[in-house]
Amino acid sequence: MDLRLQVKDKFFSQYKVSLEDKRIDFLVYSPTSLFTSETLLWAESKKDITPVNTMFAQLLLTIKKTVDSGEMPPKFLGVFDKEKIAFVEYHHILPVFNLNDFNWNEKPSTVSKKTENTVGKFLTKEVLNQFEFKKDEAELREFIKTNFIIGNVSLYKAQINKNNFVTVYNKWIDAVKPTIAVDFNELKKAGVLDADFFLADLLSKNNKSLYQTLKIVLRESEYHINVDKIKHLLQAVFFKGNQQKHTEFWTKYKRPPAEEYWQYMLERRDLLVPQQIREQKGAYFTPQIWVEKSQEYLEKAFGENWQDEYYIWDCCCGTGNLLAGLVNPDNVWASTIDQPDVDIVHQMIGEGFNLLKPHVFQFDFLGDEFLPQSKGGKIPDLLFRIVNNSEKQKKLIIYMNPPYAETGDGLGTQTNKKFGFSQFDTHFKYKDDLGKASHEFFSQFFFHILKMMPNTNLASFSTLKYVNSINFQKFRKSFRAKYKAGFMCRAETFDNVQGMFPIGFLIWGLSQSRFPKSISVDILNDEGIKIEKKRFYNNKKYINEWMNLFSATGHPLGFLYAKGMDFQNNQGLWISIEQKKSGGSKFILSESNWIVGCIYFAVRHVFKHTWINHNDQFLFPNDGYKKDRRFQNDCLTFALFHEKNKISSQDGINHWIPFTRKDVKGKDSFMSMFMSDFLQTRGRFSKESNAVFEAGKALWAYYHQTIKDDNDAAVDASLYDIREYFKGRNEKGKMKARSTDERFNELDK
């Protein structure tokens, strides 16, 4: 018999239990009305006897997506095998979801000892309730009866407690925060966060006893500022839209919560961080394989005795993941912006982690002043003596995996991830030196290191756009460094990283005269094995500079839209008759330059985008193409029949039909014969191009055969029009992948 059924029947017969949920193994809830329910338990079950820490670690990895989706969590998390069952209140495990470098990419079935140990630190004897089924049956029944209380109320409002107040906050961020008429970025300068408005909603309504401890208080239809240094600037904050969204939101929840939770919620204000910021705030979790490889490359760059001969500082260490494996704690320092992470590392040191407590400290590397602790600063005095000495700097390695977030416009008003880090002023401080690169946090780290410690060494994980991207041209002129060694690996091997691009670990010696013209990086596969080398080039001329040499004169044919000049942006490259606003470059195509436009189009689209070439820029070509008629003709063919050729007769006269009316037995004359006439002048085409034209002719002919009785069908149809005619569009307006006409599908392969 299924163990879950046995546990359900024996201990949870009075509750509703789901064993069918695909996300959670064993779910217990109680009905509170006809239409709502209160979730009491999410649990993981194992057939075989398994350590409690292992089961809880697997459970957390399993429920991460459910937690991130905003679903209200249960009161308890639990695990059981055939011998025992254990419970922990959800709020005790909640801080795990805020760790900056926890490896959420691990598979639950193969959870690592490191992850088990990290979770285990939150499962102390004080918070874990564990029972053996046989020996502790009476105690287990009493525990369930006492704690799994079934609510029976007719009008249900969700109770807010230690377990779910972070989830409610994340819902509040989406629903209520946008309706508060205040500049949150200005308030941050005074230490007031959106979390303070949430706590005001939660705790100050009819609760004047807490007014002195809250930075913001809610009084009916407005918030009042409780921070002396900004009271004179802003006394009250109002709602947009007559407070409607605010009222609607709080009809779902009972407030204030029970008094027993007030102090906890005030003390754990640090947990109230919007989900998207929490995911990007720290460096991505560095998988152990890349930690080990990075230290191998440090040995190559600095010698076998590098850990004894050099000092090491990880200035955004999270919970110390990158420093695992280092053997000389006297030479290693670690700092991070979040005090809870420091506390975790200190606890790990007490349990054997090979660092020294005084060497691990809270420090906002981009925001705090570089001062020693003896003078009121945060940097340990011994490290400061190294940092502040130009000769000792030469023996210092900044070893880190910094944030990869972008700051959007840098003004705190918008960001690529819809959040800002306006507390950092390095964007404004270095924007003249960095240009567009100042929007990248890792580049701010790099440049701040160069300015504060110009003779040191930098060994860092990051994206690789800074070595060749056009947006980093200013950065490369300012970032004087000598390349020592490095590798690149697939980004998706890192936690919380999605997308087909590389992450590199590159080692630099600073205080050089200039950035190198080119660098060679080892490409490692997912197993850490070197498969080849890759060279990146700096300060070359780019393909758009070449395209700009050819001005459009004569009869206009359409527009070439091009986003960026690298592989990652090739999906933003297309041809159209319609003139549209575009975030990239727009080239007018005419009789004078359309061949060059087709060459540009074909060269950029013909190579497949991979994680290895993701950052590669298309460069200014040599003159070989001018005399190579076959190459030109192949590019014409490629551009005429490619799916990103979005020429449509609905937008204007279609000059891009490669056939005559007779070729395809059209039912009427075409308005333009430009393309078919032009192709007659091009001489011989390659065997491959001729095959494409024959396939295209068959497709056009089938279209004209099909539309003879369709008065609405375009006679001057382009390939794009023909595909739209046969495939149609879905409810979102996107062209469907296949047609119901199998003959068309066969011809359009």
XYZ file of C-alpha atoms in Angstrom:
749
model
C 0.000 0.000 0.000
C 1.208 3.510 -0.830
C 2.892 5.008 2.247
C 1.110 8.297 1.606
C -2.278 6.572 1.783
C -1.309 4.919 5.056
C -0.300 8.268 6.599
C -3.422 9.943 5.229
C -5.800 7.309 6.597
C -4.114 6.933 9.956
C -3.305 10.528 10.901
C -5.131 12.947 8.562
C -8.507 11.284 8.070
C -10.326 14.410 9.304
C -8.634 16.621 6.724
C -8.677 16.982 2.982
C -5.520 15.458 1.553
C -4.339 15.690 -2.046
C -1.994 13.070 -3.467
C -2.584 14.142 -7.067
C -0.888 17.543 -7.058
C 1.983 17.383 -9.571
C 4.001 19.979 -7.677
C 3.679 18.739 -4.096
C 3.833 15.120 -2.940
C 1.444 15.302 0.016
C -0.847 18.287 0.548
C -3.115 18.751 3.557
C -5.768 21.466 3.786
C -8.989 22.119 5.571
C -12.198 23.607 4.183
C -13.031 26.976 5.705
C -16.093 27.656 3.597
C -17.771 26.268 0.533
C -15.388 28.123 -1.762
C -12.102 28.606 0.080
C -9.643 26.512 2.031
C -6.694 26.954 4.349
C -3.523 25.105 3.432
C -1.965 23.384 6.415
C 0.876 21.208 5.098
C 3.127 20.669 2.081
C 5.093 17.459 2.546
C 7.655 15.253 0.817
C 7.432 11.454 1.238
C 10.065 8.769 0.741
C 9.573 5.010 0.548
C 13.002 4.311 2.011
C 14.491 5.594 5.248
C 16.057 8.972 4.444
C 17.736 11.668 6.611
C 15.399 14.523 7.544
C 17.774 17.200 6.173
C 17.892 15.406 2.822
C 14.115 15.213 2.571
C 13.628 18.855 3.528
C 16.280 19.975 1.032
C 14.499 18.013 -1.696
C 11.169 19.514 -0.657
C 12.489 23.078 -0.884
C 13.945 22.482 -4.339
C 10.610 20.997 -5.400
C 8.395 23.824 -4.124
C 10.592 26.765 -5.213
C 8.526 27.528 -8.330
C 5.301 27.225 -6.359
C 6.622 29.696 -3.777
C 7.783 32.110 -6.495
C 4.390 31.945 -8.205
C 2.870 33.737 -5.233
C 0.741 30.872 -3.958
C -0.073 31.241 -0.285
C 2.184 28.902 1.685
C 0.993 26.440 4.319
C 1.460 26.699 8.035
C 3.824 23.713 8.022
C 6.297 21.988 5.755
C 6.790 18.306 6.427
C 8.680 15.192 5.378
C 8.155 11.536 6.142
C 9.417 8.064 5.319
C 8.215 4.674 6.563
C 9.864 5.243 9.936
C 9.342 8.893 10.882
C 7.652 12.215 10.147
C 8.918 15.757 10.814
C 7.312 19.203 10.679
C 8.668 22.747 10.655
C 6.674 25.960 10.557
C 7.087 27.568 7.152
C 8.421 30.864 8.524
C 11.489 29.122 9.977
C 12.528 27.957 6.522
C 11.498 31.145 4.663
C 14.981 32.795 4.897
C 16.372 30.031 2.661
C 14.427 31.525 -0.245
C 16.264 34.835 0.326
C 19.788 33.414 0.201
C 21.758 35.090 -2.579
C 23.677 32.039 -3.709
C 21.554 29.007 -2.924
C 21.655 26.547 -5.811
C 18.040 26.281 -6.987
C 19.212 24.536 -10.166
C 19.914 21.304 -8.320
C 17.674 18.345 -9.032
C 15.804 17.253 -5.890
C 16.671 13.611 -6.582
C 20.418 14.344 -6.485
C 20.574 17.078 -3.870
C 24.133 17.893 -2.733
C 25.530 17.693 0.798
C 26.197 21.448 0.692
C 22.509 22.142 0.066
C 21.475 19.634 2.746
C 23.793 21.336 5.236
C 22.540 24.810 4.348
C 18.932 23.757 4.882
C 19.922 21.883 8.007
C 21.142 25.116 9.609
C 17.547 26.321 9.680
C 16.203 23.030 11.081
C 17.414 23.316 14.644
C 16.035 21.203 17.471
C 14.062 24.233 18.631
C 12.026 24.495 15.415
C 11.887 20.895 14.189
C 9.106 18.643 15.440
C 10.034 15.022 14.702
C 8.111 11.857 15.556
C 8.606 8.144 15.037
C 5.399 6.539 13.807
C 5.475 3.601 16.225
C 7.113 5.004 19.344
C 5.583 8.514 19.214
C 2.119 7.788 17.815
C 0.242 9.393 20.710
C 2.427 12.509 20.665
C 2.061 12.782 16.877
C -1.725 12.631 17.065
C -1.743 15.299 19.787
C 0.586 17.517 17.701
C -1.715 17.284 14.658
C -4.840 17.853 16.736
C -3.328 20.910 18.440
C -1.686 22.573 15.438
C -3.725 21.546 12.420
C -6.793 23.457 13.539
C -9.704 23.338 11.135
C -11.275 26.736 10.570
C -15.038 26.905 10.035
C -16.067 30.444 9.245
C -18.716 31.571 6.792
C -16.895 34.683 5.538
C -13.274 33.819 4.949
C -10.455 36.354 5.117
C -6.941 35.022 4.832
C -5.043 35.170 8.086
C -1.607 36.826 7.799
C 1.085 35.231 9.910
C 4.818 34.552 10.033
C 4.487 31.961 7.295
C 2.758 33.964 4.614
C 3.427 37.665 5.259
C 6.203 37.715 2.628
C 3.862 36.155 0.053
C 1.177 38.737 0.853
C 3.808 41.470 0.527
C 4.760 40.280 -2.977
C 1.081 40.389 -3.982
C 0.817 43.875 -2.424
C 3.796 45.030 -4.544
C 1.851 44.287 -7.728
C -1.589 45.448 -6.613
C -1.138 48.367 -4.206
C 2.331 49.895 -4.566
C 1.678 51.385 -8.066
C -1.295 53.302 -6.641
C 0.721 55.092 -3.938
C 1.471 58.644 -5.120
C 5.092 58.992 -4.034
C 8.602 58.770 -5.492
C 9.949 55.645 -3.765
C 13.474 56.313 -5.040
C 13.582 59.617 -3.146
C 12.344 57.951 0.028
C 15.060 55.288 -0.202
C 17.637 58.016 0.438
C 16.091 58.449 3.873
C 15.969 54.710 4.471
C 12.232 54.366 3.798
C 11.297 51.420 1.583
C 8.085 50.148 0.005
C 8.169 47.500 2.750
C 7.500 50.279 5.282
C 4.250 51.159 3.502
C 3.260 47.503 3.555
C 3.979 47.298 7.293
C 1.935 50.460 7.757
C -1.008 48.758 6.047
C -0.490 45.659 8.113
C 0.218 47.033 11.583
C -0.813 50.666 12.012
C -4.540 50.375 11.231
C -6.325 50.805 14.596
C -3.038 50.055 16.316
C -1.546 53.250 17.707
C 0.706 51.338 20.079
C 3.075 50.638 17.179
C 3.207 54.160 15.789
C 6.573 54.950 17.330
C 8.271 51.901 15.797
C 6.918 52.304 12.259
C 8.531 54.569 9.673
C 5.176 54.980 7.909
C 1.711 54.885 9.459
C -1.677 54.542 7.748
C -4.460 56.878 8.765
C -7.659 56.061 6.901
C -7.021 57.309 3.333
C -3.433 58.502 3.569
C 0.002 57.527 4.828
C 1.935 59.710 7.256
C 5.711 59.917 7.414
C 7.243 58.985 10.742
C 10.880 59.804 9.862
C 12.007 63.129 11.300
C 14.562 64.048 8.623
C 11.975 64.029 5.823
C 8.852 65.064 7.713
C 9.371 68.700 6.710
C 9.537 67.691 3.035
C 6.676 65.228 2.978
C 4.066 64.880 5.654
C 1.376 62.839 3.939
C 1.199 60.417 0.996
C -2.043 59.849 -0.857
C -3.483 57.179 -3.127
C -4.210 57.349 -6.824
C -7.667 56.290 -8.008
C -9.543 57.094 -4.785
C -7.804 54.259 -2.906
C -9.846 51.680 -4.851
C -7.021 49.171 -5.471
C -5.889 49.443 -1.862
C -9.400 48.773 -0.579
C -9.955 45.860 -2.959
C -6.678 44.237 -1.943
C -7.269 44.348 1.804
C -10.779 42.906 1.579
C -9.054 39.534 1.036
C -6.985 39.587 4.249
C -7.667 40.024 7.939
C -5.632 42.799 9.558
C -3.978 43.480 11.772
C -2.593 39.985 12.198
C -2.565 38.328 15.574
C -0.530 40.336 18.092
C 1.902 37.463 18.584
C 3.268 38.130 15.071
C 3.772 41.913 15.279
C 7.301 41.927 16.643
C 8.442 39.207 14.268
C 7.178 41.137 11.253
C 8.942 44.308 12.367
C 12.193 42.466 13.076
C 12.099 40.593 9.755
C 11.588 43.652 7.561
C 14.731 42.415 5.766
C 12.666 39.597 4.221
C 10.414 42.083 2.456
C 12.313 42.339 -0.801
C 10.448 42.141 -4.128
C 10.955 38.770 -5.792
C 12.703 40.137 -8.891
C 15.168 42.115 -6.761
C 15.808 39.124 -4.510
C 16.751 37.016 -7.536
C 19.173 39.602 -8.912
C 20.511 41.288 -5.788
C 23.465 39.013 -5.259
C 25.832 37.122 -7.482
C 24.329 34.096 -9.111
C 25.066 30.850 -7.345
C 28.374 29.597 -8.656
C 28.186 25.839 -9.316
C 30.916 23.857 -7.611
C 32.403 22.748 -10.920
C 33.099 26.394 -11.868
C 34.384 27.221 -8.387
C 36.965 24.457 -8.785
C 37.806 25.452 -12.367
C 38.220 29.112 -11.414
C 40.747 28.146 -8.737
C 42.600 25.990 -11.265
C 42.900 29.030 -13.545
C 44.038 31.206 -10.626
C 46.836 28.700 -10.066
C 47.778 28.916 -13.771
C 47.889 32.714 -13.575
C 49.621 33.183 -10.214
C 51.546 29.968 -9.612
C 51.224 26.865 -7.480
C 51.619 28.796 -4.207
C 49.138 31.539 -5.059
C 47.047 31.034 -1.894
C 50.088 31.707 0.308
C 51.629 34.448 -1.808
C 48.471 36.474 -2.563
C 45.635 37.989 -0.558
C 42.067 37.259 -1.665
C 38.950 39.401 -1.220
C 35.495 38.327 -2.405
C 33.633 41.629 -2.150
C 30.169 40.213 -2.980
C 30.448 36.830 -1.332
C 26.809 35.964 -0.567
C 27.096 32.975 1.734
C 30.667 32.189 0.717
C 30.046 29.645 -2.023
C 32.933 30.881 -4.183
C 35.451 30.546 -1.351
C 34.922 26.832 -0.771
C 38.190 25.001 -1.295
C 40.550 27.804 -0.283
C 43.092 26.565 2.222
C 44.709 29.645 3.776
C 42.051 31.549 5.787
C 44.643 34.086 7.009
C 44.811 35.497 3.474
C 41.099 35.459 2.640
C 38.449 38.160 3.261
C 34.776 38.098 2.346
C 32.183 40.871 2.360
C 28.589 41.216 1.228
C 25.883 43.857 1.297
C 23.477 41.709 3.349
C 24.069 41.201 7.078
C 21.941 37.985 7.126
C 24.438 36.447 4.698
C 27.302 37.459 6.990
C 25.488 35.815 9.888
C 25.123 32.584 7.907
C 28.835 32.527 7.002
C 29.765 33.178 10.641
C 27.580 30.239 11.644
C 29.218 28.078 8.964
C 32.661 29.041 10.324
C 31.573 27.775 13.724
C 30.776 24.473 12.050
C 34.071 24.125 10.215
C 33.969 26.445 7.172
C 37.598 27.456 6.561
C 37.370 31.234 7.034
C 38.063 33.581 9.955
C 35.100 35.407 11.496
C 36.852 38.821 11.645
C 37.600 38.457 7.930
C 33.888 38.187 7.007
C 32.050 41.500 7.215
C 29.056 43.480 5.953
C 30.100 46.041 3.329
C 28.287 47.759 0.474
C 31.181 47.724 -1.974
C 29.633 50.284 -4.327
C 28.102 52.498 -1.664
C 30.131 52.451 1.561
C 33.221 54.557 2.157
C 36.587 52.793 2.087
C 37.588 53.250 5.736
C 39.141 50.869 8.290
C 37.138 49.676 11.272
C 39.503 51.519 13.632
C 38.363 54.814 12.086
C 34.643 54.047 12.054
C 34.590 52.245 8.723
C 33.681 48.667 7.887
C 36.860 47.253 6.331
C 39.026 45.186 8.724
C 42.217 47.092 9.482
C 44.538 44.389 8.133
C 42.701 44.271 4.805
C 42.594 48.067 4.654
C 46.379 48.245 4.990
C 46.606 46.034 1.909
C 43.940 47.949 -0.008
C 45.522 51.300 0.847
C 49.089 50.368 -0.162
C 49.996 50.465 -3.865
C 52.704 47.791 -3.491
C 50.572 45.423 -1.394
C 47.753 45.835 -3.913
C 49.880 43.932 -6.420
C 49.488 40.880 -4.171
C 45.712 41.279 -3.809
C 43.221 39.311 -5.931
C 39.615 40.482 -6.041
C 37.892 37.135 -6.591
C 34.138 37.379 -7.121
C 30.902 36.608 -8.925
C 29.186 40.042 -8.938
C 25.574 40.920 -9.797
C 24.732 40.826 -13.515
C 21.701 43.113 -13.197
C 21.262 46.146 -15.437
C 20.069 49.512 -14.142
C 18.047 50.486 -17.222
C 18.282 54.253 -17.611
C 20.375 54.516 -14.446
C 17.986 57.066 -12.963
C 15.963 54.718 -10.794
C 12.852 55.398 -12.878
C 12.983 52.230 -14.942
C 15.113 49.147 -15.244
C 15.345 46.146 -17.507
C 14.079 43.932 -14.667
C 11.632 46.553 -13.350
C 13.669 47.338 -10.274
C 16.362 49.819 -9.335
C 19.427 49.962 -7.144
C 19.400 53.716 -6.688
C 21.421 53.475 -3.466
C 24.490 52.908 -5.620
C 25.881 56.187 -6.984
C 28.634 54.575 -9.053
C 26.515 54.822 -12.220
C 26.587 58.615 -12.008
C 30.152 58.722 -10.730
C 31.605 56.739 -13.635
C 29.131 57.256 -16.483
C 31.488 59.607 -18.373
C 34.196 56.928 -18.328
C 31.931 53.951 -18.952
C 29.258 55.295 -21.285
C 26.403 52.801 -21.732
C 28.386 50.213 -19.771
C 27.618 52.194 -16.613
C 24.153 50.582 -16.615
C 25.741 47.198 -15.845
C 26.453 46.451 -12.207
C 29.372 44.145 -12.885
C 31.087 46.909 -14.908
C 30.524 49.326 -12.020
C 32.223 46.799 -9.739
C 35.112 46.422 -12.198
C 35.673 50.140 -12.586
C 35.286 50.883 -8.872
C 37.961 48.269 -8.193
C 40.231 49.934 -10.763
C 39.723 53.359 -9.185
C 40.037 52.290 -5.559
C 42.777 49.643 -6.012
C 44.497 50.432 -9.341
C 47.389 47.996 -8.889
C 45.415 44.938 -7.873
C 44.335 41.788 -9.733
C 40.768 41.025 -10.731
C 39.432 37.465 -11.136
C 35.727 37.571 -11.807
C 32.781 35.768 -13.291
C 30.589 37.926 -15.529
C 28.900 38.075 -18.878
C 31.404 38.628 -21.699
C 29.876 41.660 -23.378
C 32.597 43.888 -21.914
C 35.356 42.327 -24.047
C 33.864 43.171 -27.468
C 30.404 44.786 -27.330
C 29.944 48.159 -29.015
C 28.209 49.428 -25.848
C 31.441 48.789 -23.935
C 33.777 50.748 -26.231
C 34.160 53.538 -23.676
C 34.615 50.969 -20.920
C 37.509 49.319 -22.787
C 39.214 52.678 -23.332
C 39.048 53.379 -19.590
C 39.602 49.885 -18.181
C 43.366 49.479 -18.347
C 44.143 45.831 -17.735
C 46.381 42.981 -18.809
C 44.640 39.716 -19.599
C 46.146 36.705 -17.795
C 43.843 33.704 -18.330
C 40.211 32.680 -18.476
C 37.438 30.347 -19.565
C 33.820 30.580 -20.672
C 30.938 28.215 -19.912
C 27.222 27.985 -20.580
C 25.186 30.520 -18.556
C 22.311 28.137 -17.870
C 24.578 26.073 -15.625
C 24.242 28.949 -13.111
C 21.339 29.360 -10.705
C 18.540 31.767 -11.742
C 20.115 32.262 -15.183
C 18.132 31.674 -18.337
C 19.179 32.351 -21.905
C 21.639 31.124 -24.494
C 24.802 33.071 -23.639
C 28.205 32.499 -22.025
C 29.497 33.431 -18.605
C 33.212 33.924 -18.436
C 35.767 33.735 -15.673
C 38.579 36.083 -16.688
C 41.686 37.110 -14.749
C 43.180 40.586 -15.176
C 46.154 42.507 -13.884
C 45.140 46.142 -13.494
C 47.146 49.351 -14.020
C 48.138 48.678 -17.618
C 48.378 51.200 -20.416
C 45.340 49.923 -22.325
C 42.824 47.146 -22.848
C 44.207 44.361 -25.115
C 43.300 44.290 -28.823
C 42.243 40.653 -28.523
C 42.031 37.881 -25.926
C 41.815 34.100 -26.168
C 39.424 32.261 -23.820
C 39.074 28.516 -23.227
C 35.613 27.102 -23.984
C 34.548 24.527 -21.383
C 31.615 22.164 -21.798
C 29.148 21.443 -18.979
C 31.531 18.836 -17.535
C 34.368 21.387 -17.343
C 36.312 19.860 -20.233
C 38.067 22.217 -22.640
C 36.625 21.767 -26.125
C 38.319 24.624 -27.984
C 39.552 28.210 -27.709
C 37.724 31.378 -28.682
C 39.228 34.747 -29.573
C 37.476 38.034 -28.889
C 38.504 41.169 -30.765
C 38.438 44.740 -29.508
C 38.207 48.090 -31.316
C 37.328 46.724 -34.752
C 34.999 48.442 -37.219
C 31.478 47.020 -37.231
C 29.187 45.852 -40.021
C 26.752 48.761 -39.613
C 29.572 51.163 -40.420
C 29.954 49.298 -43.723
C 26.224 49.357 -44.444
C 26.106 53.102 -43.804
C 28.526 53.662 -46.697
C 25.803 52.781 -49.204
C 23.216 55.512 -49.406
C 19.829 54.798 -50.964
C 19.201 56.490 -54.303
C 16.703 55.726 -57.011
C 13.498 53.752 -56.640
C 12.754 52.765 -52.969
C 12.142 49.049 -52.384
C 11.751 48.732 -48.623
C 13.502 48.972 -45.272
C 16.067 46.820 -43.502
C 15.643 46.856 -39.722
C 18.599 45.727 -37.629
C 18.806 45.464 -33.855
C 22.366 45.445 -32.570
C 25.342 44.010 -34.420
C 25.786 40.680 -32.672
C 24.278 37.196 -32.783
C 22.039 37.672 -29.759
C 20.112 40.388 -31.623
C 19.622 38.616 -34.957
C 15.961 37.954 -34.209
C 15.521 41.718 -34.451
C 16.706 41.786 -38.104
C 14.079 41.821 -40.874
C 13.048 43.401 -44.197
C 9.735 45.198 -44.689
C 7.987 47.638 -47.016
C 6.294 49.263 -44.042
C 8.168 52.052 -42.303
C 8.097 51.383 -38.564
C 9.617 52.816 -35.423
C 12.497 50.612 -34.339
C 14.836 50.495 -31.370
C 17.741 49.572 -33.638
C 19.094 50.740 -36.987
C 16.947 51.311 -40.066
C 18.427 51.229 -43.579
C 16.477 52.394 -46.624
C 16.794 49.889 -49.477
C 16.651 51.135 -53.049
C 17.853 50.168 -56.495
C 21.330 51.461 -55.565
C 21.998 49.430 -52.427
C 19.536 46.558 -52.109
C 22.150 43.951 -53.096
C 24.393 45.167 -50.284
C 21.357 45.018 -47.980
C 20.755 41.384 -48.961
C 24.416 40.553 -48.272
C 24.122 42.192 -44.844
C 20.880 40.292 -44.163
C 22.226 36.913 -45.301
C 25.569 37.140 -43.494
C 23.843 37.921 -40.209
C 21.140 35.259 -40.526
C 23.025 32.367 -42.099
C 24.928 31.393 -38.944
C 22.988 29.832 -36.082
C 22.961 31.659 -32.759
C 24.622 29.566 -30.015
C 25.729 30.259 -26.467
C 29.322 30.342 -27.739
C 28.870 33.016 -30.419
C 26.200 34.958 -28.488
C 28.394 38.034 -27.938
C 30.204 37.934 -31.310
C 29.950 41.175 -33.257
C 29.572 41.283 -37.040
C 32.528 43.251 -38.347
C 33.368 45.404 -41.346
C 34.022 43.044 -44.321
C 36.996 42.997 -46.682
C 36.454 43.733 -50.385
C 36.298 40.114 -51.570
C 32.515 40.215 -51.927
C 32.723 42.847 -54.694
C 34.043 40.428 -57.341
C 32.319 37.289 -56.084
C 29.106 37.232 -58.153
C 28.162 33.737 -56.954
C 28.388 34.842 -53.314
C 26.220 37.878 -54.085
C 23.621 35.735 -55.878
C 23.486 33.262 -53.006
C 22.879 36.168 -50.602
C 20.080 37.489 -52.857
C 18.453 34.061 -52.881
C 18.801 33.712 -49.113
C 17.211 37.121 -48.459
C 14.355 36.628 -50.912
C 13.129 33.396 -49.343
C 14.033 33.825 -45.650
C 11.246 33.935 -43.025
C 12.540 37.299 -41.770
C 11.782 38.807 -45.157
C 8.446 40.313 -44.115
C 7.722 42.137 -47.350
C 3.932 42.269 -47.737
C 1.778 43.619 -50.538
C -0.612 44.874 -47.842
C 1.966 47.549 -46.975
C 2.616 48.866 -50.482
C 3.807 47.853 -53.930
C 5.653 44.557 -53.743
C 8.869 44.848 -55.755
C 10.225 41.559 -54.369
C 8.370 38.920 -56.463
C 11.131 36.807 -58.033
C 8.872 35.317 -60.772
C 6.854 36.547 -63.732
C 3.104 36.076 -63.944
C 3.664 33.382 -66.587
C 6.171 31.523 -64.360
C 3.517 30.959 -61.690
C 0.368 31.183 -63.833
C -0.895 34.223 -61.957
C -4.500 35.209 -62.502
C -3.575 38.877 -63.171
C -0.555 41.049 -63.950
C 1.851 42.014 -61.150
C 2.207 45.699 -60.322
C 6.007 45.446 -60.276
C 8.355 43.297 -62.330
C 11.482 44.817 -60.789
C 12.790 41.691 -59.115
C 12.141 39.170 -61.892
C 13.630 41.579 -64.464
C 16.669 42.189 -62.270
C 17.324 38.496 -61.689
C 17.543 37.961 -65.436
C 20.663 40.167 -65.438
C 22.505 38.243 -62.718
C 23.851 35.405 -64.870
C 24.288 31.932 -63.476
C 23.183 31.013 -59.991
C 24.596 28.144 -57.943
C 22.943 24.717 -57.975
C 21.671 25.325 -54.432
C 20.147 28.708 -55.332
C 18.448 27.254 -58.410
C 16.888 24.544 -56.232
C 15.501 27.214 -53.890
C 14.007 29.143 -56.825
C 12.355 25.992 -58.190
C 10.786 25.250 -54.807
C 9.645 28.867 -54.550
C 8.102 28.805 -58.019
C 6.085 25.694 -57.109
C 4.820 27.380 -53.957
C 3.798 30.598 -55.764
C 2.100 28.544 -58.513
C 0.118 26.542 -55.933
C -0.971 29.784 -54.273
C -2.261 31.253 -57.557
C -3.961 27.965 -58.381
C -5.683 28.018 -54.971
C -6.838 31.668 -54.979
C -8.580 31.708 -58.378
C -11.983 31.979 -56.706
C -10.844 34.112 -53.754
C -11.435 37.757 -54.628
C -9.797 38.976 -51.376
C -6.474 37.232 -51.991
C -3.574 39.431 -53.164
C -2.323 38.832 -56.693
C 0.975 40.544 -55.830
C 1.513 38.275 -52.835
C 4.950 37.958 -51.283
C 6.221 34.784 -49.644
C 5.156 36.302 -46.315
C 1.629 36.926 -47.695
C 1.399 33.373 -49.047
C 2.377 31.869 -45.712
C -0.130 34.063 -43.889
C -2.861 33.067 -46.369
C -2.385 29.350 -45.788
C -1.462 29.350 -42.087
C -3.684 32.081 -40.704
C -3.167 33.684 -37.302
C -4.014 32.663 -33.748
C -6.075 34.631 -31.238
C -2.990 36.664 -30.290
C -2.423 37.710 -33.892
C 0.658 35.543 -34.356
C 1.047 33.521 -37.544
C 0.391 29.841 -36.880
C 3.200 27.294 -37.179
C 1.409 25.031 -39.667
C -1.397 25.139 -42.200
C -4.308 22.753 -42.475
C -3.406 22.524 -46.186
C -0.956 19.611 -46.324
C 0.083 20.372 -49.915
C 1.204 23.829 -48.815
C 3.078 22.368 -45.837
C 4.916 20.022 -48.170
C 5.883 22.828 -50.558
C 6.921 25.150 -47.710
C 9.419 22.779 -46.096
